[in-house]
Short mmCIF file of C-alpha atoms in Angstrom, two decimals:
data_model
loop_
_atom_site.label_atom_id
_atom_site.label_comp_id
_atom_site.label_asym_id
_atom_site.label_seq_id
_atom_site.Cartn_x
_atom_site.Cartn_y
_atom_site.Cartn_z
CA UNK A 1 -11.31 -7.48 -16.62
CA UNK A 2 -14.14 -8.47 -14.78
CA UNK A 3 -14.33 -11.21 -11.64
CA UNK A 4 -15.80 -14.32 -11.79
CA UNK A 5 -19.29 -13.57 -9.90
CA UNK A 6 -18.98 -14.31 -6.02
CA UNK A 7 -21.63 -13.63 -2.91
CA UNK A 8 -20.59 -10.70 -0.81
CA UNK A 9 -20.68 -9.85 3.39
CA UNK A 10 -20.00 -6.94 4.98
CA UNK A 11 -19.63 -7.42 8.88
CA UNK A 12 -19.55 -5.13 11.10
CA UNK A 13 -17.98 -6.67 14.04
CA UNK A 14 -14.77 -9.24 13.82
CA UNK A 15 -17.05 -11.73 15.65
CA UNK A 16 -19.73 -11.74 12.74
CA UNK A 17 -16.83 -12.06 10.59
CA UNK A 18 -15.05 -14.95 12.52
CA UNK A 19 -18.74 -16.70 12.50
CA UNK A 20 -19.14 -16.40 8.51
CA UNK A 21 -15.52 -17.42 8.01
CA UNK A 22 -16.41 -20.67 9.96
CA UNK A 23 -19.85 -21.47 7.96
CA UNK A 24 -18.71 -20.63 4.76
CA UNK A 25 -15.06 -22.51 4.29
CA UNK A 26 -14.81 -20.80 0.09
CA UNK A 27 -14.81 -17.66 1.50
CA UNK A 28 -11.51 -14.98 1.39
CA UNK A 29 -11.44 -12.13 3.59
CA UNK A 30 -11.49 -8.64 1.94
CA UNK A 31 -9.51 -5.87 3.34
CA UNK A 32 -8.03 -3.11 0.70
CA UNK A 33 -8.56 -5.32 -2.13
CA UNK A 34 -5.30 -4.39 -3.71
CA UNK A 35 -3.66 -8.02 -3.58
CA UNK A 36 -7.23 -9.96 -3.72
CA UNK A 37 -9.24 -7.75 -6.80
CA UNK A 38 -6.44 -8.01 -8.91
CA UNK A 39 -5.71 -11.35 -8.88
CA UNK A 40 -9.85 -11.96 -9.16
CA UNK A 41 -9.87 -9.90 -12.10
CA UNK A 42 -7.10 -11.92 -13.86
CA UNK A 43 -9.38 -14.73 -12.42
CA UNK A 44 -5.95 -16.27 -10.71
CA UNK A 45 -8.63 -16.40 -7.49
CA UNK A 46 -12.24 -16.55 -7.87
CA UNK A 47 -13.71 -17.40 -4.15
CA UNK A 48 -17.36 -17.95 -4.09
CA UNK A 49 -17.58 -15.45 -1.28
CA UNK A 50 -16.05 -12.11 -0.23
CA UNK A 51 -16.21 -11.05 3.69
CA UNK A 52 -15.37 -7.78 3.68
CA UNK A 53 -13.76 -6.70 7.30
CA UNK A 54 -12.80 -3.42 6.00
CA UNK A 55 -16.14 -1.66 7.97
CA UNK A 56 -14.80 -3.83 11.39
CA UNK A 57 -13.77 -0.87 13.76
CA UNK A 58 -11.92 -2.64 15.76
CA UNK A 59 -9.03 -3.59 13.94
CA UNK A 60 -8.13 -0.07 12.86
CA UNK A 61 -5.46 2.40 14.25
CA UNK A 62 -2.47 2.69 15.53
CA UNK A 63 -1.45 2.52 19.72
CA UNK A 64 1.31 2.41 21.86
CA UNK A 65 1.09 -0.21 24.38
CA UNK A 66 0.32 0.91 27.92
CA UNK A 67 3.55 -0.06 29.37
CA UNK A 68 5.28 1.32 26.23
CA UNK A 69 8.11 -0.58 24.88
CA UNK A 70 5.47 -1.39 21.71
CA UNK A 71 3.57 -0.39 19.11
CA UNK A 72 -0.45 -2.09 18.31
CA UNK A 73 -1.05 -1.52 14.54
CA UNK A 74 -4.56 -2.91 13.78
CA UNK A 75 -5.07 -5.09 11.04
CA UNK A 76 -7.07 -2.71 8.45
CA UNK A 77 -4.74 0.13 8.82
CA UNK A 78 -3.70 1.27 5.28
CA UNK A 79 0.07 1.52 4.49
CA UNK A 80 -0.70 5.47 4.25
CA UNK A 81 -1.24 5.59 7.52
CA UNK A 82 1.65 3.84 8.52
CA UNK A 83 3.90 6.15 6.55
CA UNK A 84 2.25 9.28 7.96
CA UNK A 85 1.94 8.10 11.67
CA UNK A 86 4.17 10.60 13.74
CA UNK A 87 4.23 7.72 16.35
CA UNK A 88 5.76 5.62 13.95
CA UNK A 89 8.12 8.22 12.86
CA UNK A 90 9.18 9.04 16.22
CA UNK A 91 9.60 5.26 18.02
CA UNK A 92 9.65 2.89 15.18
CA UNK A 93 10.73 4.53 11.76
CA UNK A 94 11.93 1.13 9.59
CA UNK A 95 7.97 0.68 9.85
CA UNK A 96 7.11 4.20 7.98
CA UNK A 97 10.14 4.45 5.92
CA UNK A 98 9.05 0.76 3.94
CA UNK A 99 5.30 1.99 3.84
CA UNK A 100 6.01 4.97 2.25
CA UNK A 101 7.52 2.84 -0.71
CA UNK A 102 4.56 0.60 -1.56
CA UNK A 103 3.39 1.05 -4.64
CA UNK A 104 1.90 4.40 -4.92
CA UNK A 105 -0.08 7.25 -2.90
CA UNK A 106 -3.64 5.56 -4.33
CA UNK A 107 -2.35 2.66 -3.47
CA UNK A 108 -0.93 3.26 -0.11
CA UNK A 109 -4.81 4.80 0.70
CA UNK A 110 -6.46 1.62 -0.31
CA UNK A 111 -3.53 -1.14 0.52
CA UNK A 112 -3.88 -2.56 4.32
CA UNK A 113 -0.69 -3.54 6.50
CA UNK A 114 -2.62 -6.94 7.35
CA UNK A 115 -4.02 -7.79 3.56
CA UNK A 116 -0.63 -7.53 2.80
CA UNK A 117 0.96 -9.36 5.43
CA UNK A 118 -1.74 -12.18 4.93
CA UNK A 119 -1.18 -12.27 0.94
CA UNK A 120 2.66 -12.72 1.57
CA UNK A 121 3.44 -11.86 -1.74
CA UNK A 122 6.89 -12.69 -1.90
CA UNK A 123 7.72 -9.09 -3.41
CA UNK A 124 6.05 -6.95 -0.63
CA UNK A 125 8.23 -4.67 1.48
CA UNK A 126 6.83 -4.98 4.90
CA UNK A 127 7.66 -8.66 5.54
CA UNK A 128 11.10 -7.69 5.44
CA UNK A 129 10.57 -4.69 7.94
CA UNK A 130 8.50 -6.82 9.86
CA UNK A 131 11.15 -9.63 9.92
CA UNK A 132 14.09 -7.41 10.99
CA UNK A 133 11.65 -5.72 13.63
CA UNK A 134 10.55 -8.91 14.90
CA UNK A 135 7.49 -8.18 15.34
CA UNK A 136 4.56 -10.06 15.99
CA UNK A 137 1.29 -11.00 14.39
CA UNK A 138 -1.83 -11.48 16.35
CA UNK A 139 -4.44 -14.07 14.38
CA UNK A 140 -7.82 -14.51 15.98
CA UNK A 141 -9.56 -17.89 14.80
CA UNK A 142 -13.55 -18.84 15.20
CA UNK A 143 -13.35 -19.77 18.10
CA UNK A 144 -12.41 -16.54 18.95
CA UNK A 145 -8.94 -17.15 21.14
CA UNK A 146 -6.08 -15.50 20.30
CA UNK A 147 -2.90 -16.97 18.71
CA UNK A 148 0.55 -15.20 18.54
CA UNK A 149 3.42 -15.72 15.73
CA UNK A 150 6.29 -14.34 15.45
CA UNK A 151 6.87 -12.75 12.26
CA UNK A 152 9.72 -14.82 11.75
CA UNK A 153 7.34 -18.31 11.72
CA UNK A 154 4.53 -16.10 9.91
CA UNK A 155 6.13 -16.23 6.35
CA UNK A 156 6.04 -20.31 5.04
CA UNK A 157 6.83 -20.00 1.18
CA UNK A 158 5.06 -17.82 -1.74
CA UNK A 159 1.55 -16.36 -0.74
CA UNK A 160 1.83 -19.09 2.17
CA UNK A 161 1.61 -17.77 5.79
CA UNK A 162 0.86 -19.62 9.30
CA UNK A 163 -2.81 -18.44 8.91
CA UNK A 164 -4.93 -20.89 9.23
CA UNK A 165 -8.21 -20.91 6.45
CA UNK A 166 -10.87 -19.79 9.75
CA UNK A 167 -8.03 -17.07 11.14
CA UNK A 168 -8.49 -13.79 10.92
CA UNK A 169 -5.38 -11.50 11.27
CA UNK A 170 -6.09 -8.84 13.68
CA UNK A 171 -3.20 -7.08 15.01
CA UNK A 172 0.80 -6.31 14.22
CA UNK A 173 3.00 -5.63 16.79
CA UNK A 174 6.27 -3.84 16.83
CA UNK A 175 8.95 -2.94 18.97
CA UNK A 176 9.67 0.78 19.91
CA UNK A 177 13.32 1.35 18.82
CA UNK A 178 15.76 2.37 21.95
CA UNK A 179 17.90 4.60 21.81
CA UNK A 180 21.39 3.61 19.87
CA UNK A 181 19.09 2.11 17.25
CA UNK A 182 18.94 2.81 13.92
CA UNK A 183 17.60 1.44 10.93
CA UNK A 184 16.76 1.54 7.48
CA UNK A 185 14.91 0.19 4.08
CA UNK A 186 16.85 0.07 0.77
CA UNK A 187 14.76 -1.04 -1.82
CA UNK A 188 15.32 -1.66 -5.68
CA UNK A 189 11.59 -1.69 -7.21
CA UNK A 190 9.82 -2.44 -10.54
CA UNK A 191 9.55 0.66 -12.34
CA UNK A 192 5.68 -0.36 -13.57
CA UNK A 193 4.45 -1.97 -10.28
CA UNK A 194 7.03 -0.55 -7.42
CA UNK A 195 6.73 -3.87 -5.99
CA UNK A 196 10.32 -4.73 -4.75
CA UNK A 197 12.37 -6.31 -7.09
CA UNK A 198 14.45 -6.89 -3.29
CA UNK A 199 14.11 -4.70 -0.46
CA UNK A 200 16.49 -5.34 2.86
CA UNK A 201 15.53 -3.88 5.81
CA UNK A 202 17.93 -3.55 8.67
CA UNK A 203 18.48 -2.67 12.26
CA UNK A 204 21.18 -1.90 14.16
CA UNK A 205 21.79 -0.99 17.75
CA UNK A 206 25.56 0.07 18.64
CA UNK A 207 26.64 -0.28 22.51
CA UNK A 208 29.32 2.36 24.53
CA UNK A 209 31.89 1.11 22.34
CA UNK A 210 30.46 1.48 19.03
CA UNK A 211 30.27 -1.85 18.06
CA UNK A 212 26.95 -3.74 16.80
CA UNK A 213 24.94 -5.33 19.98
CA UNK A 214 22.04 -5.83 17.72
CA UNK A 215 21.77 -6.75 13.85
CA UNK A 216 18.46 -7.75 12.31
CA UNK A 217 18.00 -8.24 8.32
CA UNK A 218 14.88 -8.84 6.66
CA UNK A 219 15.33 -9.37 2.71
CA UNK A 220 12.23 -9.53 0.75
CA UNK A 221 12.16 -9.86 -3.34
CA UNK A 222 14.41 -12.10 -3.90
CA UNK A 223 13.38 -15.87 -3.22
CA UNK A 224 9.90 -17.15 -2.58
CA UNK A 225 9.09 -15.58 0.86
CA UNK A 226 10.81 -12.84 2.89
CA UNK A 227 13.67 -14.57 5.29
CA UNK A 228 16.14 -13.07 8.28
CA UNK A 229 19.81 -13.27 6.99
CA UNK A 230 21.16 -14.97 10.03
CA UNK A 231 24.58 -15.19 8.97
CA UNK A 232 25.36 -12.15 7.53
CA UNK A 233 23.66 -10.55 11.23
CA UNK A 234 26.46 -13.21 12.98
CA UNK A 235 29.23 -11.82 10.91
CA UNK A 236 28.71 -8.20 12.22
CA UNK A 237 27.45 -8.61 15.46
CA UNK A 238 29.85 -7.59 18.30
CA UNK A 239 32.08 -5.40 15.24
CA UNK A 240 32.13 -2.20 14.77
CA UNK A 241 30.08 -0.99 11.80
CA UNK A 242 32.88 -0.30 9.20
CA UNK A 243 32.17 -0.25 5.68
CA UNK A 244 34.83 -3.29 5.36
CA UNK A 245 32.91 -5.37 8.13
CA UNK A 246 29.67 -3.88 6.48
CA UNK A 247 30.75 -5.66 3.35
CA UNK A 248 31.88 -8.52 4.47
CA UNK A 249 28.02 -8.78 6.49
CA UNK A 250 26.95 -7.84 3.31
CA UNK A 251 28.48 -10.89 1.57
CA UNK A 252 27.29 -13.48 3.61
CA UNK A 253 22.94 -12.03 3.04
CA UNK A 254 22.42 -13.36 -0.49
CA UNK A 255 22.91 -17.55 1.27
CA UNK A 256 19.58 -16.94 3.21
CA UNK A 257 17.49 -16.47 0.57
CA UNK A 258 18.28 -19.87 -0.91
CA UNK A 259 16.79 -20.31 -4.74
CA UNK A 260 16.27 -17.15 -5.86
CA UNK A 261 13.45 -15.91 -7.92
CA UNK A 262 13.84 -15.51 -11.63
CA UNK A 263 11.22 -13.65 -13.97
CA UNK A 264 11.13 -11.16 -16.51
CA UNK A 265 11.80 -8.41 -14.11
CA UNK A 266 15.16 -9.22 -13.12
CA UNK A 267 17.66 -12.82 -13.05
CA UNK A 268 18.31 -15.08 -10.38
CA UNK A 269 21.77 -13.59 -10.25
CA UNK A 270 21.06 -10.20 -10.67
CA UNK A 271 18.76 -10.18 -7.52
CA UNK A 272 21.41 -12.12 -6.06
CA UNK A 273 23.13 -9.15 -6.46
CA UNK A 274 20.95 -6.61 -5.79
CA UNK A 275 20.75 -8.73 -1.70
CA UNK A 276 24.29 -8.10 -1.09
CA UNK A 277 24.16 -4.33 -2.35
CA UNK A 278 21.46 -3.30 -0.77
CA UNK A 279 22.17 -4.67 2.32
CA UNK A 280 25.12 -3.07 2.49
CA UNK A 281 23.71 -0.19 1.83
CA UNK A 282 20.56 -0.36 4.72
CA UNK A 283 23.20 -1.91 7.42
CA UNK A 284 25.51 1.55 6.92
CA UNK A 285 22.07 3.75 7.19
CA UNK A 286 21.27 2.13 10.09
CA UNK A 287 24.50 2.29 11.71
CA UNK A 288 24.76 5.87 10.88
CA UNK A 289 21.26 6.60 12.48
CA UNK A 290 22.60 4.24 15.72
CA UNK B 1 -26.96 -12.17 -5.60
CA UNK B 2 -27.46 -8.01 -6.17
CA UNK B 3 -27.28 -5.46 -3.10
CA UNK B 4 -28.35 -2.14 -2.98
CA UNK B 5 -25.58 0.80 -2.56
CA UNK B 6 -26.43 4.09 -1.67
CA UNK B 7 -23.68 6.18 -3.04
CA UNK B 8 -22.98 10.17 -3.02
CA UNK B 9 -20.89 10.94 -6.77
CA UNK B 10 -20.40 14.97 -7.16
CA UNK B 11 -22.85 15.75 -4.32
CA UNK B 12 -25.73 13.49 -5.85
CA UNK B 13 -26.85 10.79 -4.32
CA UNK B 14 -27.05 7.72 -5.51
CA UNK B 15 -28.63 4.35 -5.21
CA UNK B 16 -28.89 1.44 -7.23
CA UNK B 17 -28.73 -2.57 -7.01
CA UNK B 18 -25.35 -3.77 -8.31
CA UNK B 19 -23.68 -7.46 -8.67
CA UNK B 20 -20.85 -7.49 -6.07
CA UNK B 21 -18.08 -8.35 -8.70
CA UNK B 22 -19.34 -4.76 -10.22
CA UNK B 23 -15.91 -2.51 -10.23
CA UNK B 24 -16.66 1.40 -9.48
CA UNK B 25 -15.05 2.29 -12.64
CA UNK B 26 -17.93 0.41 -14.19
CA UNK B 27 -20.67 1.30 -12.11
CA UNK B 28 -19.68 5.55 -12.51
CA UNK B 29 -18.70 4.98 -16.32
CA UNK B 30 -22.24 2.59 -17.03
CA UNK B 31 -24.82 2.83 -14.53
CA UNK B 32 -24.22 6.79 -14.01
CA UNK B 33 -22.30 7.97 -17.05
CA UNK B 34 -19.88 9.12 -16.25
CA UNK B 35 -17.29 8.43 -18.65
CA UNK B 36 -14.85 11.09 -17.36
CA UNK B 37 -13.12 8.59 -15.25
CA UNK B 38 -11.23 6.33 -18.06
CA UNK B 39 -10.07 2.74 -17.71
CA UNK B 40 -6.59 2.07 -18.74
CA UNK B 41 -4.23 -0.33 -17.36
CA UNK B 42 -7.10 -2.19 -15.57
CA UNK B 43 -3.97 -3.51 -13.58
CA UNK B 44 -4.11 -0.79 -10.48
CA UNK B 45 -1.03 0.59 -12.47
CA UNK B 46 -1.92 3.70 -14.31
CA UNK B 47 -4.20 5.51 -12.42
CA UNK B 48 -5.88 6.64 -15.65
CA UNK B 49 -9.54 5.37 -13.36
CA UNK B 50 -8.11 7.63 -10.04
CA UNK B 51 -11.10 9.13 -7.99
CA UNK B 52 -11.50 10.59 -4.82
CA UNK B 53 -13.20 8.33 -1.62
CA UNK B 54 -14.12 10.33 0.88
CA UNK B 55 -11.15 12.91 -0.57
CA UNK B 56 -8.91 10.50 -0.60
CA UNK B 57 -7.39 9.52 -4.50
CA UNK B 58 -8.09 5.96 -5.17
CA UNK B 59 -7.80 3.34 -8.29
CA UNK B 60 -10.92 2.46 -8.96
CA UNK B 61 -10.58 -0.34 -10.91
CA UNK B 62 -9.58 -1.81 -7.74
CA UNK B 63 -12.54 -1.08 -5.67
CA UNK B 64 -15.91 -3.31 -6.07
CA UNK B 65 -18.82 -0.59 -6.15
CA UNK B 66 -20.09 -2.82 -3.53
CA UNK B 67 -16.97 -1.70 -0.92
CA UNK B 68 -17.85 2.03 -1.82
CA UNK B 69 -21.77 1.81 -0.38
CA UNK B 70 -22.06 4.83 1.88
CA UNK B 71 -18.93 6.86 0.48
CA UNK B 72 -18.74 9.97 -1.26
CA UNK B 73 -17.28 10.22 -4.63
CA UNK B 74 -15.79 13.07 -6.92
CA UNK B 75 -14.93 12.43 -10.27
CA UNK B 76 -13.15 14.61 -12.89
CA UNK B 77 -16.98 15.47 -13.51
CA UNK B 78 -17.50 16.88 -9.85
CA UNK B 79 -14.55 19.49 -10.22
CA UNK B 80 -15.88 22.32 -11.98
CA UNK B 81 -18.03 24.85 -9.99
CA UNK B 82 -21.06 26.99 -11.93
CA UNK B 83 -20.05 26.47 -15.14
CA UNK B 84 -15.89 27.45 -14.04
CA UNK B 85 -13.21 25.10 -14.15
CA UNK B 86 -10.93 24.21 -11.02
CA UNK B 87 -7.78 25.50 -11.14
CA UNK B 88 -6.18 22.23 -11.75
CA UNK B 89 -8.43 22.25 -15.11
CA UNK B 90 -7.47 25.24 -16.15
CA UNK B 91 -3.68 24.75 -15.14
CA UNK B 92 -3.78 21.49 -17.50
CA UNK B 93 -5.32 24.07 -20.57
CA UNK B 94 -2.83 26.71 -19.88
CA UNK B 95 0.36 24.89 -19.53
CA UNK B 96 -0.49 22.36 -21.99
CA UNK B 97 -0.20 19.41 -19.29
CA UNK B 98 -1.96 17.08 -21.57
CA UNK B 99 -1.53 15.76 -25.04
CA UNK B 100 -3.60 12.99 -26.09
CA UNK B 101 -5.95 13.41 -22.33
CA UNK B 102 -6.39 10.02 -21.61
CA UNK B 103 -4.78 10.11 -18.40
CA UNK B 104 -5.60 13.45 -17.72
CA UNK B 105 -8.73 12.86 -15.71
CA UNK B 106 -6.69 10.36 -13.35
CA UNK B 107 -3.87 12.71 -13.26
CA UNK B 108 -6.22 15.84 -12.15
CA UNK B 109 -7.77 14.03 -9.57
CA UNK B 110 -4.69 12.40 -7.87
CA UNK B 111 -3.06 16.04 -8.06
CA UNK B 112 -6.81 17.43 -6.40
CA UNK B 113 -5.04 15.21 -3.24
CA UNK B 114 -1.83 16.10 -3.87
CA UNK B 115 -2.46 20.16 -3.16
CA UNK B 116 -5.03 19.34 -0.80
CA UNK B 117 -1.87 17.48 1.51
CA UNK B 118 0.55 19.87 0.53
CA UNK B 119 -0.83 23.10 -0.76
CA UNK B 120 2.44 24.39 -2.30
CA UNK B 121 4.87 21.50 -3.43
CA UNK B 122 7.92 21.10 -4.87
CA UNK B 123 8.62 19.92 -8.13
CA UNK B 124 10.21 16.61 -6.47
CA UNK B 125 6.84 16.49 -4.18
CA UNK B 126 4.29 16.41 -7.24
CA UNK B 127 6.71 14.06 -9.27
CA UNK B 128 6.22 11.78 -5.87
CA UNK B 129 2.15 12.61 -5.28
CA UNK B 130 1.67 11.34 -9.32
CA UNK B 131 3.69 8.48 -8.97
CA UNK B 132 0.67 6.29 -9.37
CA UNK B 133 0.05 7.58 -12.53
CA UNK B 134 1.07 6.96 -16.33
CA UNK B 135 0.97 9.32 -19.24
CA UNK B 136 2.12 7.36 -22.41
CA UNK B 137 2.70 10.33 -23.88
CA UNK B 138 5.30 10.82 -21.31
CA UNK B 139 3.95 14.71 -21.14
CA UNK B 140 5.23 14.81 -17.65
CA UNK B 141 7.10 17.96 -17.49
CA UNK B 142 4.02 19.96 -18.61
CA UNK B 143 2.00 17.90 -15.96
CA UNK B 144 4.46 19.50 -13.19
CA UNK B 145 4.16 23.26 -14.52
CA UNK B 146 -0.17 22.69 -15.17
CA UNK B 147 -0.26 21.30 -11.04
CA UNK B 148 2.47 24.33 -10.16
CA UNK B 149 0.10 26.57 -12.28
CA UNK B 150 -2.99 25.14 -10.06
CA UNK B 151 -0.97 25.64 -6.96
CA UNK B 152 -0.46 29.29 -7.31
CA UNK B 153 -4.04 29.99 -8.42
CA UNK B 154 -5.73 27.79 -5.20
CA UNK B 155 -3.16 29.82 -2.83
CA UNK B 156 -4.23 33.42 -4.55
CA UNK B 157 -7.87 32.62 -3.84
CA UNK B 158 -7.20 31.38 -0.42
CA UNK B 159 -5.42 35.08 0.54
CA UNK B 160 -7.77 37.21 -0.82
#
């Protein structure tokens, strides 16, 4: 399959970028490729002009912020990276732990954390670590001022974000996990694609007592965009992580995701019930890593 | 309009003016040749068209030849050193890790990164490092042994 013919830019800097994105308004931005290519070659997208940012520098790497307390993930940095980064590992796992899950290691080499994030495919896994982090997404538009979202206004509906058309997405950041948190991403994927049929991430953070003083639930897969199951986070918060309260959590996820997706892959009603089980099964993996 | 990428593919260099919407499995298969790298899925999927990018494995039917200017490529053609195979060639022969070999080229070269990130794997770790590619034959158990088979040999060389 072949895409339809388009012009091509490759910046070098993000303001060269940000100054073709404003004179040329049929242009998509290029990071990875591996949402954007495909969906050219099946000609679903044919933009008359690619900017490539993938040679930009500057929106590349991983960093701790200087007063701690956060982690600065650049834009371009491929979900292989993520899954690899020992600072990751070490002060916000969720983060690795739903990387290492995309799709596969070629994949994961090519695939960007902000092309994803961007593309909002409503099957993706890091939305729903990104939702249960609450994390934040740092856009940059042409005029070159900054604009902050928080991941849980980023995701609108399917492939729909709070980007706007002259934005470019430069920078992710998450929260380093204290201690007494855990957390964890359960995942049920497509055998063919490994795109989440649903994924839930959670966190939990337990206080002296051992009950939950902090619940967060990201569920992607299963409706058009990745949501934060409020009430199933209000049923467990200020319990004590038993499986029964687990379950009962549990029970209450599948009413945020509202009409849920139905395809070949899998029912309405079977990823109905793939929300409930696997979020009880990443809110007793968190609580167990509390 | 065309541009002009300068490419290195198996230590050659390269150059040429290409269409953007030109894939790299298209530009090594027709404008070099080299038909060793195999398109089969042409979904990202298979990873029948896996090469390496700067020694990393990639799909590339999922990279324009245009976002490869400057990078050096090895294809299944680029293994073999005066006139030997690589080990990982001659672990697919011995151990019969291939049937019909159409998604043997894409399997050696995302098991070249495999051993090259974790010299001496597990059975469960190579399962995991091809899990980006598809043999229709389903010939995967021979697959393990012929990358086990490579593993051993690479290691041997390296402590002599």
């Amino acid at each position: 399959m072949i895409p339809a013919a388009f012009e091509y830019e490759a910046p070098a800097t993000l303001m060269e970028a940000l100054a073709l994105l404003r004179r040329h308004r049929g242009a998509k931005l290029l990071a990875g490729g591996h949402s954007l290519l495909p969906m050219m070659k099946l000609r679903l997208a044919a933009p008359e002009r690619l900017i490539d940012i993938s040679r930009i520098k500057e929106l590349a790497g991983i960093r701790e912020s200087r007063g701690g307390g956060t982690i600065v993930i650049g834009a371009l940095t491929p979900h292989g990276t993520l899954e690899s980064s020992a600072l990751l590992q070490e002060k916000c796992p969720l983060l690795a732990e739903a990387a290492a899950v995309i799709g596969d290691p070629q994949v994961r080499n090519r695939g960007t954390i902000g092309g994803s994030l961007a593309h909002a495919d409503p099957a993706a896994d890091l939305p729903a670590a990104l939702l249960a982090l609450d994390a934040t997404l740092t856009a940059m538009g042409t005029s070159g001022a900054r604009r902050q979202v928080p991941a849980r206004r980023f995701f609108r509906g399917l492939l729909t974000t709070a980007l706007r058309p002259t934005e470019v997405l430069t920078e992710i950041t998450v929260p380093v996990l204290k201690r007494g948190t855990g957390s964890a991403y359960e995942k049920f994927a497509n055998k063919a694609s490994r795109f989440a049929v649903v994924g839930v991430a959670a966190v939990v953070a337990l206080d002296r007592r051992g009950r939950c003083s902090q619940v967060a639930i990201g569920i992607t897969g299963a409706g058009p965009k990745a949501v934060r199951a409020v009430r199933a986070e209000a049923a467990l918060l200020g319990r004590e992580p038993t499986a029964a309260n687990i379950a009962a959590a549990a029970a209450r996820a599948s009413a945020a995701v509202g009409d849920a997706l139905s395809d070949i892959h899998a029912s309405s009603e079977f990823r109905l019930h793939l929300t409930e089980v696997l979020t009880r099964r990443a809110l007793a993996r968190a609580a167990a890593r509390a | 309009m065309n541009r002009q990428v300068t490419l290195r593919v198996n230590g050659v260099t390269q150059q040429h003016s290409v269409e953007p919407r030109l894939l790299l499995v298209y530009y090594l298969r027709e404008v070099l040749g080299l038909t060793g790298t195999h398109v089969g899925c042409d979904t990202s999927q298979c990873g029948a068209c896996t090469v390496l990018l700067e020694g990393q494995a990639v799909k590339s039917c999922t990279i324009l030849a245009v976002q490869a200017d400057g990078a050096e490529i090895t294809t299944i053609e680029g293994l073999a050193r005066d006139g030997k195979l690589h080990p990982l060639q001659t672990g697919f022969w011995e151990e019969h890790g291939l049937q019909c070999g159409f998604c043997t080229p894409g399997m050696i070269m995302a098991a070249c990164q495999l051993l090259e990130r974790i010299p001496d794997p597990s059975e469960a770790q190579i399962r995991h490092g091809l899990a980006g590619n598809l043999c229709r034959c389903t010939g995967y158990h021979n697959i393990v042994r012929a990358v086990q088979h490579a593993a051993r040999k690479l290691l041997e060389t390296k402590q002599r």
